[in-house]
Amino acid sequence: MDDKVGRWPRATTEEKVDFATRMGKAFSALSPGLDRNYFIKCLEETANIGNPGDIKLEEAVKMCVAVNAGPSEAGE
């Protein structure tokens, strides 16, 4: 979780799937859409679009969860 998002593209497929699976298990209770595939896609986009700079994986996961929240959920 302390790794920088910029390292994500260099991670192995196994590492990505393992991390995304753990995040999916941790957050699927919040929303069924927060599964392994969602986190893989969201983290790929976060790492490869723009300049992720010093963003840590922990922060990126929080952003992915926030983006998935509907307007009523985000305001709570």
mmCIF file of C-alpha atoms in Angstrom, residues 1-12 15-16 19 42-61 63:
data_model
loop_
_atom_site.group_PDB
_atom_site.id
_atom_site.type_symbol
_atom_site.label_atom_id
_atom_site.label_comp_id
_atom_site.label_asym_id
_atom_site.label_seq_id
_atom_site.Cartn_x
_atom_site.Cartn_y
_atom_site.Cartn_z
ATOM 1 C CA MET A 1 0.000 0.000 0.000
ATOM 2 C CA ASP A 2 2.966 2.321 0.491
ATOM 3 C CA ASP A 3 4.307 1.684 -3.016
ATOM 4 C CA LYS A 4 3.917 4.484 -5.510
ATOM 5 C CA VAL A 5 1.298 4.099 -8.247
ATOM 6 C CA GLY A 6 4.065 4.749 -10.769
ATOM 7 C CA ARG A 7 5.437 1.268 -9.975
ATOM 8 C CA TRP A 8 2.131 -0.415 -10.923
ATOM 9 C CA PRO A 9 2.960 -0.801 -14.654
ATOM 10 C CA ARG A 10 6.160 -2.674 -13.753
ATOM 11 C CA ALA A 11 4.434 -5.092 -11.370
ATOM 12 C CA THR A 12 3.924 -8.640 -12.588
ATOM 13 C CA GLU A 15 1.216 -9.132 -8.241
ATOM 14 C CA LYS A 16 -1.496 -6.987 -9.822
ATOM 15 C CA PHE A 19 -3.377 -6.869 -4.917
ATOM 16 C CA CYS A 42 -8.907 1.703 -12.080
ATOM 17 C CA LEU A 43 -5.287 1.291 -11.001
ATOM 18 C CA GLU A 44 -4.144 0.751 -14.600
ATOM 19 C CA GLU A 45 -5.870 3.977 -15.613
ATOM 20 C CA THR A 46 -4.495 5.857 -12.607
ATOM 21 C CA ALA A 47 -0.946 4.684 -13.303
ATOM 22 C CA ASN A 48 -0.988 5.132 -17.071
ATOM 23 C CA ILE A 49 -3.016 8.293 -17.624
ATOM 24 C CA GLY A 50 -1.305 11.512 -16.727
ATOM 25 C CA ASN A 51 1.469 11.676 -14.188
ATOM 26 C CA PRO A 52 0.716 9.810 -10.946
ATOM 27 C CA GLY A 53 3.716 11.448 -9.296
ATOM 28 C CA ASP A 54 4.080 10.465 -5.662
ATOM 29 C CA ILE A 55 0.570 9.051 -5.245
ATOM 30 C CA LYS A 56 0.707 5.898 -3.123
ATOM 31 C CA LEU A 57 -1.373 2.820 -3.871
ATOM 32 C CA GLU A 58 -3.357 3.474 -0.690
ATOM 33 C CA GLU A 59 -4.406 6.895 -1.988
ATOM 34 C CA ALA A 60 -5.191 5.500 -5.427
ATOM 35 C CA VAL A 61 -7.429 2.815 -3.899
ATOM 36 C CA MET A 63 -9.758 7.487 -5.200
#
